[in-house]
Amino acid sequence: MKDLKDYVTTIPDFPEPGVMFRDVTSVIQDAEGLRLAIDSLVEAVGDPDEIDVIAGTESRGFIFGMPVAYILNKPFAMVRKKGKLPRETVSREYDLEYGKAAIEMHKDSVKPGQKVVIIDDLIATGGTVEAAISIIEELGGEVTKCVFLMELAGLKGRERLKDYDVESVICYEGK
């Protein structure tokens, strides 16, 4: 069986010179790659008896988080872009490279005392997940782990989330 890294396509100089873009779509377009990715994330989550909810950030966190929630028989909480959820929400702004963005969750998606694992495809700077953590904690949840399929260590997202248990399946040293 191939290593998960073998399914990731790297595109040099995208979106700008010097950047090595790690394309996750090549993983999900291959049945074996997708199975390996999901199985690896389930393993990284750990003991299902220690968690109550899987949360995933829009949109690739949905792709990877939903099957993990299904396999572990846990509910899935969506972290969406602002304005996409129909009921009462809690919202957070966070910084982008050139501006700001906002995410939100339904107020009832995490209940006080619930233990939450956040899943996403990539940790870069950590800003999106930091905002998601803030919402989950405001709702009374406890983030017990943040699990990523890939990590760009050069962007130091792990340092930003230093107070949390962060695990990545694949780690790339650069940006």
PDB file of N, CA and C in Angstrom, residues 47-127:
ATOM      1  N   ASP A  47      -9.493   7.515  21.098  1.00  0.00           N
ATOM      2  CA  ASP A  47     -10.576   6.794  21.760  1.00  0.00           C
ATOM      3  C   ASP A  47     -11.914   7.514  21.591  1.00  0.00           C
ATOM      4  N   PRO A  48     -12.870   6.906  20.889  1.00  0.00           N
ATOM      5  CA  PRO A  48     -14.164   7.560  20.690  1.00  0.00           C
ATOM      6  C   PRO A  48     -14.956   7.754  21.976  1.00  0.00           C
ATOM      7  N   ASP A  49     -14.634   6.977  23.005  1.00  0.00           N
ATOM      8  CA  ASP A  49     -15.337   7.138  24.283  1.00  0.00           C
ATOM      9  C   ASP A  49     -14.925   8.423  24.999  1.00  0.00           C
ATOM     10  N   GLU A  50     -13.857   9.041  24.529  1.00  0.00           N
ATOM     11  CA  GLU A  50     -13.342  10.268  25.152  1.00  0.00           C
ATOM     12  C   GLU A  50     -13.858  11.535  24.481  1.00  0.00           C
ATOM     13  N   ILE A  51     -14.725  11.399  23.465  1.00  0.00           N
ATOM     14  CA  ILE A  51     -15.249  12.577  22.754  1.00  0.00           C
ATOM     15  C   ILE A  51     -16.754  12.461  22.579  1.00  0.00           C
ATOM     16  N   ASP A  52     -17.384  13.622  22.404  1.00  0.00           N
ATOM     17  CA  ASP A  52     -18.828  13.663  22.221  1.00  0.00           C
ATOM     18  C   ASP A  52     -19.236  14.155  20.836  1.00  0.00           C
ATOM     19  N   VAL A  53     -18.428  15.029  20.234  1.00  0.00           N
ATOM     20  CA  VAL A  53     -18.796  15.680  18.979  1.00  0.00           C
ATOM     21  C   VAL A  53     -17.558  15.811  18.097  1.00  0.00           C
ATOM     22  N   ILE A  54     -17.761  15.625  16.792  1.00  0.00           N
ATOM     23  CA  ILE A  54     -16.741  15.953  15.795  1.00  0.00           C
ATOM     24  C   ILE A  54     -17.195  17.254  15.141  1.00  0.00           C
ATOM     25  N   ALA A  55     -16.303  18.228  15.048  1.00  0.00           N
ATOM     26  CA  ALA A  55     -16.600  19.483  14.362  1.00  0.00           C
ATOM     27  C   ALA A  55     -15.674  19.605  13.156  1.00  0.00           C
ATOM     28  N   GLY A  56     -16.189  20.184  12.087  1.00  0.00           N
ATOM     29  CA  GLY A  56     -15.379  20.383  10.892  1.00  0.00           C
ATOM     30  C   GLY A  56     -15.634  21.746  10.293  1.00  0.00           C
ATOM     31  N   THR A  57     -14.572  22.342   9.771  1.00  0.00           N
ATOM     32  CA  THR A  57     -14.674  23.669   9.184  1.00  0.00           C
ATOM     33  C   THR A  57     -14.965  23.570   7.691  1.00  0.00           C
ATOM     34  N   GLU A  58     -15.764  24.521   7.225  1.00  0.00           N
ATOM     35  CA  GLU A  58     -16.144  24.568   5.813  1.00  0.00           C
ATOM     36  C   GLU A  58     -14.910  24.806   4.954  1.00  0.00           C
ATOM     37  N   SER A  59     -14.739  24.148   3.901  1.00  0.00           N
ATOM     38  CA  SER A  59     -15.560  23.073   3.383  1.00  0.00           C
ATOM     39  C   SER A  59     -14.853  21.721   3.466  1.00  0.00           C
ATOM     40  N   ARG A  60     -13.537  21.728   3.419  1.00  0.00           N
ATOM     41  CA  ARG A  60     -12.834  20.448   3.422  1.00  0.00           C
ATOM     42  C   ARG A  60     -12.885  19.757   4.787  1.00  0.00           C
ATOM     43  N   GLY A  61     -13.107  20.499   5.837  1.00  0.00           N
ATOM     44  CA  GLY A  61     -13.324  19.874   7.139  1.00  0.00           C
ATOM     45  C   GLY A  61     -14.612  19.070   7.154  1.00  0.00           C
ATOM     46  N   PHE A  62     -15.574  19.444   6.286  1.00  0.00           N
ATOM     47  CA  PHE A  62     -16.795  18.654   6.132  1.00  0.00           C
ATOM     48  C   PHE A  62     -16.460  17.334   5.435  1.00  0.00           C
ATOM     49  N   ILE A  63     -15.661  17.430   4.363  1.00  0.00           N
ATOM     50  CA  ILE A  63     -15.317  16.251   3.566  1.00  0.00           C
ATOM     51  C   ILE A  63     -14.653  15.191   4.437  1.00  0.00           C
ATOM     52  N   PHE A  64     -13.745  15.619   5.303  1.00  0.00           N
ATOM     53  CA  PHE A  64     -13.005  14.662   6.123  1.00  0.00           C
ATOM     54  C   PHE A  64     -13.648  14.407   7.487  1.00  0.00           C
ATOM     55  N   GLY A  65     -14.296  15.397   8.050  1.00  0.00           N
ATOM     56  CA  GLY A  65     -14.882  15.237   9.376  1.00  0.00           C
ATOM     57  C   GLY A  65     -16.145  14.403   9.405  1.00  0.00           C
ATOM     58  N   MET A  66     -16.978  14.545   8.380  1.00  0.00           N
ATOM     59  CA  MET A  66     -18.248  13.814   8.354  1.00  0.00           C
ATOM     60  C   MET A  66     -18.048  12.298   8.354  1.00  0.00           C
ATOM     61  N   PRO A  67     -17.192  11.725   7.500  1.00  0.00           N
ATOM     62  CA  PRO A  67     -17.023  10.270   7.576  1.00  0.00           C
ATOM     63  C   PRO A  67     -16.391   9.807   8.890  1.00  0.00           C
ATOM     64  N   VAL A  68     -15.548  10.642   9.487  1.00  0.00           N
ATOM     65  CA  VAL A  68     -14.972  10.288  10.787  1.00  0.00           C
ATOM     66  C   VAL A  68     -16.087  10.231  11.834  1.00  0.00           C
ATOM     67  N   ALA A  69     -16.968  11.236  11.823  1.00  0.00           N
ATOM     68  CA  ALA A  69     -18.100  11.237  12.756  1.00  0.00           C
ATOM     69  C   ALA A  69     -18.975  10.004  12.537  1.00  0.00           C
ATOM     70  N   TYR A  70     -19.226   9.662  11.303  1.00  0.00           N
ATOM     71  CA  TYR A  70     -20.043   8.501  10.976  1.00  0.00           C
ATOM     72  C   TYR A  70     -19.406   7.212  11.512  1.00  0.00           C
ATOM     73  N   ILE A  71     -18.118   7.027  11.238  1.00  0.00           N
ATOM     74  CA  ILE A  71     -17.411   5.816  11.679  1.00  0.00           C
ATOM     75  C   ILE A  71     -17.406   5.715  13.203  1.00  0.00           C
ATOM     76  N   LEU A  72     -17.218   6.851  13.880  1.00  0.00           N
ATOM     77  CA  LEU A  72     -17.142   6.846  15.345  1.00  0.00           C
ATOM     78  C   LEU A  72     -18.515   6.965  16.013  1.00  0.00           C
ATOM     79  N   ASN A  73     -19.571   7.071  15.204  1.00  0.00           N
ATOM     80  CA  ASN A  73     -20.938   7.200  15.712  1.00  0.00           C
ATOM     81  C   ASN A  73     -21.087   8.420  16.622  1.00  0.00           C
ATOM     82  N   LYS A  74     -20.607   9.560  16.112  1.00  0.00           N
ATOM     83  CA  LYS A  74     -20.684  10.837  16.840  1.00  0.00           C
ATOM     84  C   LYS A  74     -21.436  11.851  15.996  1.00  0.00           C
ATOM     85  N   PRO A  75     -22.079  12.820  16.629  1.00  0.00           N
ATOM     86  CA  PRO A  75     -22.701  13.903  15.856  1.00  0.00           C
ATOM     87  C   PRO A  75     -21.627  14.781  15.218  1.00  0.00           C
ATOM     88  N   PHE A  76     -22.018  15.472  14.160  1.00  0.00           N
ATOM     89  CA  PHE A  76     -21.104  16.355  13.443  1.00  0.00           C
ATOM     90  C   PHE A  76     -21.588  17.795  13.562  1.00  0.00           C
ATOM     91  N   ALA A  77     -20.716  18.682  13.999  1.00  0.00           N
ATOM     92  CA  ALA A  77     -21.041  20.106  14.127  1.00  0.00           C
ATOM     93  C   ALA A  77     -20.337  20.881  13.012  1.00  0.00           C
ATOM     94  N   MET A  78     -21.130  21.616  12.248  1.00  0.00           N
ATOM     95  CA  MET A  78     -20.578  22.389  11.130  1.00  0.00           C
ATOM     96  C   MET A  78     -20.083  23.757  11.588  1.00  0.00           C
ATOM     97  N   VAL A  79     -18.883  24.096  11.136  1.00  0.00           N
ATOM     98  CA  VAL A  79     -18.339  25.443  11.311  1.00  0.00           C
ATOM     99  C   VAL A  79     -18.369  26.060   9.913  1.00  0.00           C
ATOM    100  N   ARG A  80     -19.272  27.030   9.713  1.00  0.00           N
ATOM    101  CA  ARG A  80     -19.530  27.552   8.371  1.00  0.00           C
ATOM    102  C   ARG A  80     -19.110  28.993   8.219  1.00  0.00           C
ATOM    103  N   LYS A  81     -19.007  29.398   6.974  1.00  0.00           N
ATOM    104  CA  LYS A  81     -18.778  30.803   6.655  1.00  0.00           C
ATOM    105  C   LYS A  81     -20.002  31.592   7.094  1.00  0.00           C
ATOM    106  N   LYS A  82     -19.772  32.816   7.507  1.00  0.00           N
ATOM    107  CA  LYS A  82     -20.845  33.668   8.027  1.00  0.00           C
ATOM    108  C   LYS A  82     -21.989  33.803   7.017  1.00  0.00           C
ATOM    109  N   GLY A  83     -23.207  33.698   7.550  1.00  0.00           N
ATOM    110  CA  GLY A  83     -24.392  33.894   6.737  1.00  0.00           C
ATOM    111  C   GLY A  83     -24.949  32.640   6.090  1.00  0.00           C
ATOM    112  N   LYS A  84     -24.381  31.481   6.373  1.00  0.00           N
ATOM    113  CA  LYS A  84     -24.813  30.234   5.736  1.00  0.00           C
ATOM    114  C   LYS A  84     -25.717  29.375   6.617  1.00  0.00           C
ATOM    115  N   LEU A  85     -25.788  29.665   7.901  1.00  0.00           N
ATOM    116  CA  LEU A  85     -26.589  28.852   8.813  1.00  0.00           C
ATOM    117  C   LEU A  85     -27.917  29.544   9.103  1.00  0.00           C
ATOM    118  N   PRO A  86     -29.030  28.801   9.102  1.00  0.00           N
ATOM    119  CA  PRO A  86     -30.352  29.421   9.178  1.00  0.00           C
ATOM    120  C   PRO A  86     -30.859  29.761  10.581  1.00  0.00           C
ATOM    121  N   ARG A  87     -30.281  29.130  11.608  1.00  0.00           N
ATOM    122  CA  ARG A  87     -30.786  29.376  12.956  1.00  0.00           C
ATOM    123  C   ARG A  87     -29.841  30.302  13.722  1.00  0.00           C
ATOM    124  N   GLU A  88     -30.128  30.487  14.999  1.00  0.00           N
ATOM    125  CA  GLU A  88     -29.321  31.371  15.834  1.00  0.00           C
ATOM    126  C   GLU A  88     -27.882  30.846  15.916  1.00  0.00           C
ATOM    127  N   THR A  89     -26.919  31.763  15.726  1.00  0.00           N
ATOM    128  CA  THR A  89     -25.512  31.368  15.643  1.00  0.00           C
ATOM    129  C   THR A  89     -24.629  32.175  16.585  1.00  0.00           C
ATOM    130  N   VAL A  90     -23.418  31.666  16.743  1.00  0.00           N
ATOM    131  CA  VAL A  90     -22.320  32.397  17.385  1.00  0.00           C
ATOM    132  C   VAL A  90     -21.272  32.572  16.300  1.00  0.00           C
ATOM    133  N   SER A  91     -20.697  33.765  16.224  1.00  0.00           N
ATOM    134  CA  SER A  91     -19.801  34.096  15.123  1.00  0.00           C
ATOM    135  C   SER A  91     -18.460  34.606  15.644  1.00  0.00           C
ATOM    136  N   ARG A  92     -17.401  34.398  14.845  1.00  0.00           N
ATOM    137  CA  ARG A  92     -16.065  34.932  15.157  1.00  0.00           C
ATOM    138  C   ARG A  92     -15.409  35.417  13.879  1.00  0.00           C
ATOM    139  N   GLU A  93     -14.762  36.567  13.986  1.00  0.00           N
ATOM    140  CA  GLU A  93     -13.917  37.062  12.901  1.00  0.00           C
ATOM    141  C   GLU A  93     -12.502  36.570  13.121  1.00  0.00           C
ATOM    142  N   TYR A  94     -11.771  36.405  12.040  1.00  0.00           N
ATOM    143  CA  TYR A  94     -10.362  36.046  12.134  1.00  0.00           C
ATOM    144  C   TYR A  94      -9.631  36.685  10.958  1.00  0.00           C
ATOM    145  N   ASP A  95      -8.331  36.806  11.103  1.00  0.00           N
ATOM    146  CA  ASP A  95      -7.520  37.465  10.092  1.00  0.00           C
ATOM    147  C   ASP A  95      -7.120  36.510   8.977  1.00  0.00           C
ATOM    148  N   LEU A  96      -7.189  37.033   7.771  1.00  0.00           N
ATOM    149  CA  LEU A  96      -6.656  36.362   6.596  1.00  0.00           C
ATOM    150  C   LEU A  96      -5.379  37.086   6.196  1.00  0.00           C
ATOM    151  N   GLU A  97      -4.695  36.552   5.204  1.00  0.00           N
ATOM    152  CA  GLU A  97      -3.465  37.202   4.753  1.00  0.00           C
ATOM    153  C   GLU A  97      -3.738  38.635   4.287  1.00  0.00           C
ATOM    154  N   TYR A  98      -4.885  38.837   3.597  1.00  0.00           N
ATOM    155  CA  TYR A  98      -5.226  40.164   3.084  1.00  0.00           C
ATOM    156  C   TYR A  98      -6.637  40.557   3.480  1.00  0.00           C
ATOM    157  N   GLY A  99      -6.926  40.578   4.766  1.00  0.00           N
ATOM    158  CA  GLY A  99      -8.248  40.983   5.204  1.00  0.00           C
ATOM    159  C   GLY A  99      -8.754  40.151   6.363  1.00  0.00           C
ATOM    160  N   LYS A 100     -10.073  40.077   6.453  1.00  0.00           N
ATOM    161  CA  LYS A 100     -10.716  39.338   7.534  1.00  0.00           C
ATOM    162  C   LYS A 100     -11.794  38.435   6.954  1.00  0.00           C
ATOM    163  N   ALA A 101     -12.160  37.438   7.730  1.00  0.00           N
ATOM    164  CA  ALA A 101     -13.274  36.542   7.392  1.00  0.00           C
ATOM    165  C   ALA A 101     -13.998  36.231   8.698  1.00  0.00           C
ATOM    166  N   ALA A 102     -15.149  35.594   8.587  1.00  0.00           N
ATOM    167  CA  ALA A 102     -15.902  35.216   9.782  1.00  0.00           C
ATOM    168  C   ALA A 102     -16.487  33.826   9.582  1.00  0.00           C
ATOM    169  N   ILE A 103     -16.537  33.087  10.682  1.00  0.00           N
ATOM    170  CA  ILE A 103     -17.176  31.779  10.700  1.00  0.00           C
ATOM    171  C   ILE A 103     -18.220  31.776  11.793  1.00  0.00           C
ATOM    172  N   GLU A 104     -19.119  30.793  11.727  1.00  0.00           N
ATOM    173  CA  GLU A 104     -20.143  30.693  12.757  1.00  0.00           C
ATOM    174  C   GLU A 104     -20.614  29.256  12.911  1.00  0.00           C
ATOM    175  N   MET A 105     -21.240  29.023  14.054  1.00  0.00           N
ATOM    176  CA  MET A 105     -21.843  27.733  14.366  1.00  0.00           C
ATOM    177  C   MET A 105     -23.225  27.980  14.948  1.00  0.00           C
ATOM    178  N   HIS A 106     -24.123  27.013  14.755  1.00  0.00           N
ATOM    179  CA  HIS A 106     -25.412  27.102  15.437  1.00  0.00           C
ATOM    180  C   HIS A 106     -25.177  27.063  16.951  1.00  0.00           C
ATOM    181  N   LYS A 107     -25.961  27.833  17.674  1.00  0.00           N
ATOM    182  CA  LYS A 107     -25.810  27.888  19.133  1.00  0.00           C
ATOM    183  C   LYS A 107     -26.034  26.546  19.805  1.00  0.00           C
ATOM    184  N   ASP A 108     -26.818  25.676  19.173  1.00  0.00           N
ATOM    185  CA  ASP A 108     -27.107  24.382  19.790  1.00  0.00           C
ATOM    186  C   ASP A 108     -26.236  23.241  19.240  1.00  0.00           C
ATOM    187  N   SER A 109     -25.196  23.560  18.471  1.00  0.00           N
ATOM    188  CA  SER A 109     -24.382  22.502  17.860  1.00  0.00           C
ATOM    189  C   SER A 109     -23.421  21.840  18.845  1.00  0.00           C
ATOM    190  N   VAL A 110     -23.082  22.552  19.909  1.00  0.00           N
ATOM    191  CA  VAL A 110     -22.243  22.008  20.976  1.00  0.00           C
ATOM    192  C   VAL A 110     -22.883  22.410  22.298  1.00  0.00           C
ATOM    193  N   LYS A 111     -23.041  21.433  23.155  1.00  0.00           N
ATOM    194  CA  LYS A 111     -23.673  21.700  24.451  1.00  0.00           C
ATOM    195  C   LYS A 111     -22.612  21.806  25.545  1.00  0.00           C
ATOM    196  N   PRO A 112     -22.914  22.543  26.617  1.00  0.00           N
ATOM    197  CA  PRO A 112     -21.945  22.683  27.710  1.00  0.00           C
ATOM    198  C   PRO A 112     -21.436  21.331  28.202  1.00  0.00           C
ATOM    199  N   GLY A 113     -20.128  21.255  28.360  1.00  0.00           N
ATOM    200  CA  GLY A 113     -19.490  20.048  28.863  1.00  0.00           C
ATOM    201  C   GLY A 113     -19.114  19.026  27.803  1.00  0.00           C
ATOM    202  N   GLN A 114     -19.586  19.202  26.570  1.00  0.00           N
ATOM    203  CA  GLN A 114     -19.241  18.231  25.536  1.00  0.00           C
ATOM    204  C   GLN A 114     -17.781  18.359  25.117  1.00  0.00           C
ATOM    205  N   LYS A 115     -17.167  17.215  24.870  1.00  0.00           N
ATOM    206  CA  LYS A 115     -15.780  17.156  24.412  1.00  0.00           C
ATOM    207  C   LYS A 115     -15.788  17.082  22.890  1.00  0.00           C
ATOM    208  N   VAL A 116     -15.043  18.000  22.262  1.00  0.00           N
ATOM    209  CA  VAL A 116     -15.101  18.191  20.818  1.00  0.00           C
ATOM    210  C   VAL A 116     -13.732  17.982  20.194  1.00  0.00           C
ATOM    211  N   VAL A 117     -13.715  17.255  19.073  1.00  0.00           N
ATOM    212  CA  VAL A 117     -12.523  17.143  18.241  1.00  0.00           C
ATOM    213  C   VAL A 117     -12.811  17.894  16.947  1.00  0.00           C
ATOM    214  N   ILE A 118     -11.915  18.798  16.583  1.00  0.00           N
ATOM    215  CA  ILE A 118     -12.035  19.554  15.332  1.00  0.00           C
ATOM    216  C   ILE A 118     -11.192  18.854  14.271  1.00  0.00           C
ATOM    217  N   ILE A 119     -11.777  18.689  13.093  1.00  0.00           N
ATOM    218  CA  ILE A 119     -11.067  18.070  11.975  1.00  0.00           C
ATOM    219  C   ILE A 119     -11.072  19.024  10.788  1.00  0.00           C
ATOM    220  N   ASP A 120      -9.902  19.142  10.161  1.00  0.00           N
ATOM    221  CA  ASP A 120      -9.791  19.921   8.925  1.00  0.00           C
ATOM    222  C   ASP A 120      -8.734  19.278   8.043  1.00  0.00           C
ATOM    223  N   ASP A 121      -8.698  19.704   6.800  1.00  0.00           N
ATOM    224  CA  ASP A 121      -7.735  19.112   5.873  1.00  0.00           C
ATOM    225  C   ASP A 121      -6.330  19.641   6.088  1.00  0.00           C
ATOM    226  N   LEU A 122      -6.205  20.887   6.545  1.00  0.00           N
ATOM    227  CA  LEU A 122      -4.901  21.545   6.559  1.00  0.00           C
ATOM    228  C   LEU A 122      -4.780  22.521   7.716  1.00  0.00           C
ATOM    229  N   ILE A 123      -3.636  22.489   8.382  1.00  0.00           N
ATOM    230  CA  ILE A 123      -3.301  23.560   9.311  1.00  0.00           C
ATOM    231  C   ILE A 123      -2.157  24.347   8.678  1.00  0.00           C
ATOM    232  N   ALA A 124      -2.417  25.626   8.478  1.00  0.00           N
ATOM    233  CA  ALA A 124      -1.410  26.542   7.946  1.00  0.00           C
ATOM    234  C   ALA A 124      -1.073  27.529   9.070  1.00  0.00           C
ATOM    235  N   THR A 125      -1.764  28.662   9.111  1.00  0.00           N
ATOM    236  CA  THR A 125      -1.511  29.637  10.187  1.00  0.00           C
ATOM    237  C   THR A 125      -2.310  29.326  11.446  1.00  0.00           C
ATOM    238  N   GLY A 126      -3.374  28.536  11.322  1.00  0.00           N
ATOM    239  CA  GLY A 126      -4.187  28.165  12.484  1.00  0.00           C
ATOM    240  C   GLY A 126      -5.308  29.127  12.804  1.00  0.00           C
ATOM    241  N   GLY A 127      -5.475  30.185  12.036  1.00  0.00           N
ATOM    242  CA  GLY A 127      -6.469  31.208  12.340  1.00  0.00           C
ATOM    243  C   GLY A 127      -7.904  30.727  12.313  1.00  0.00           C
TER     244      GLY A 127
END
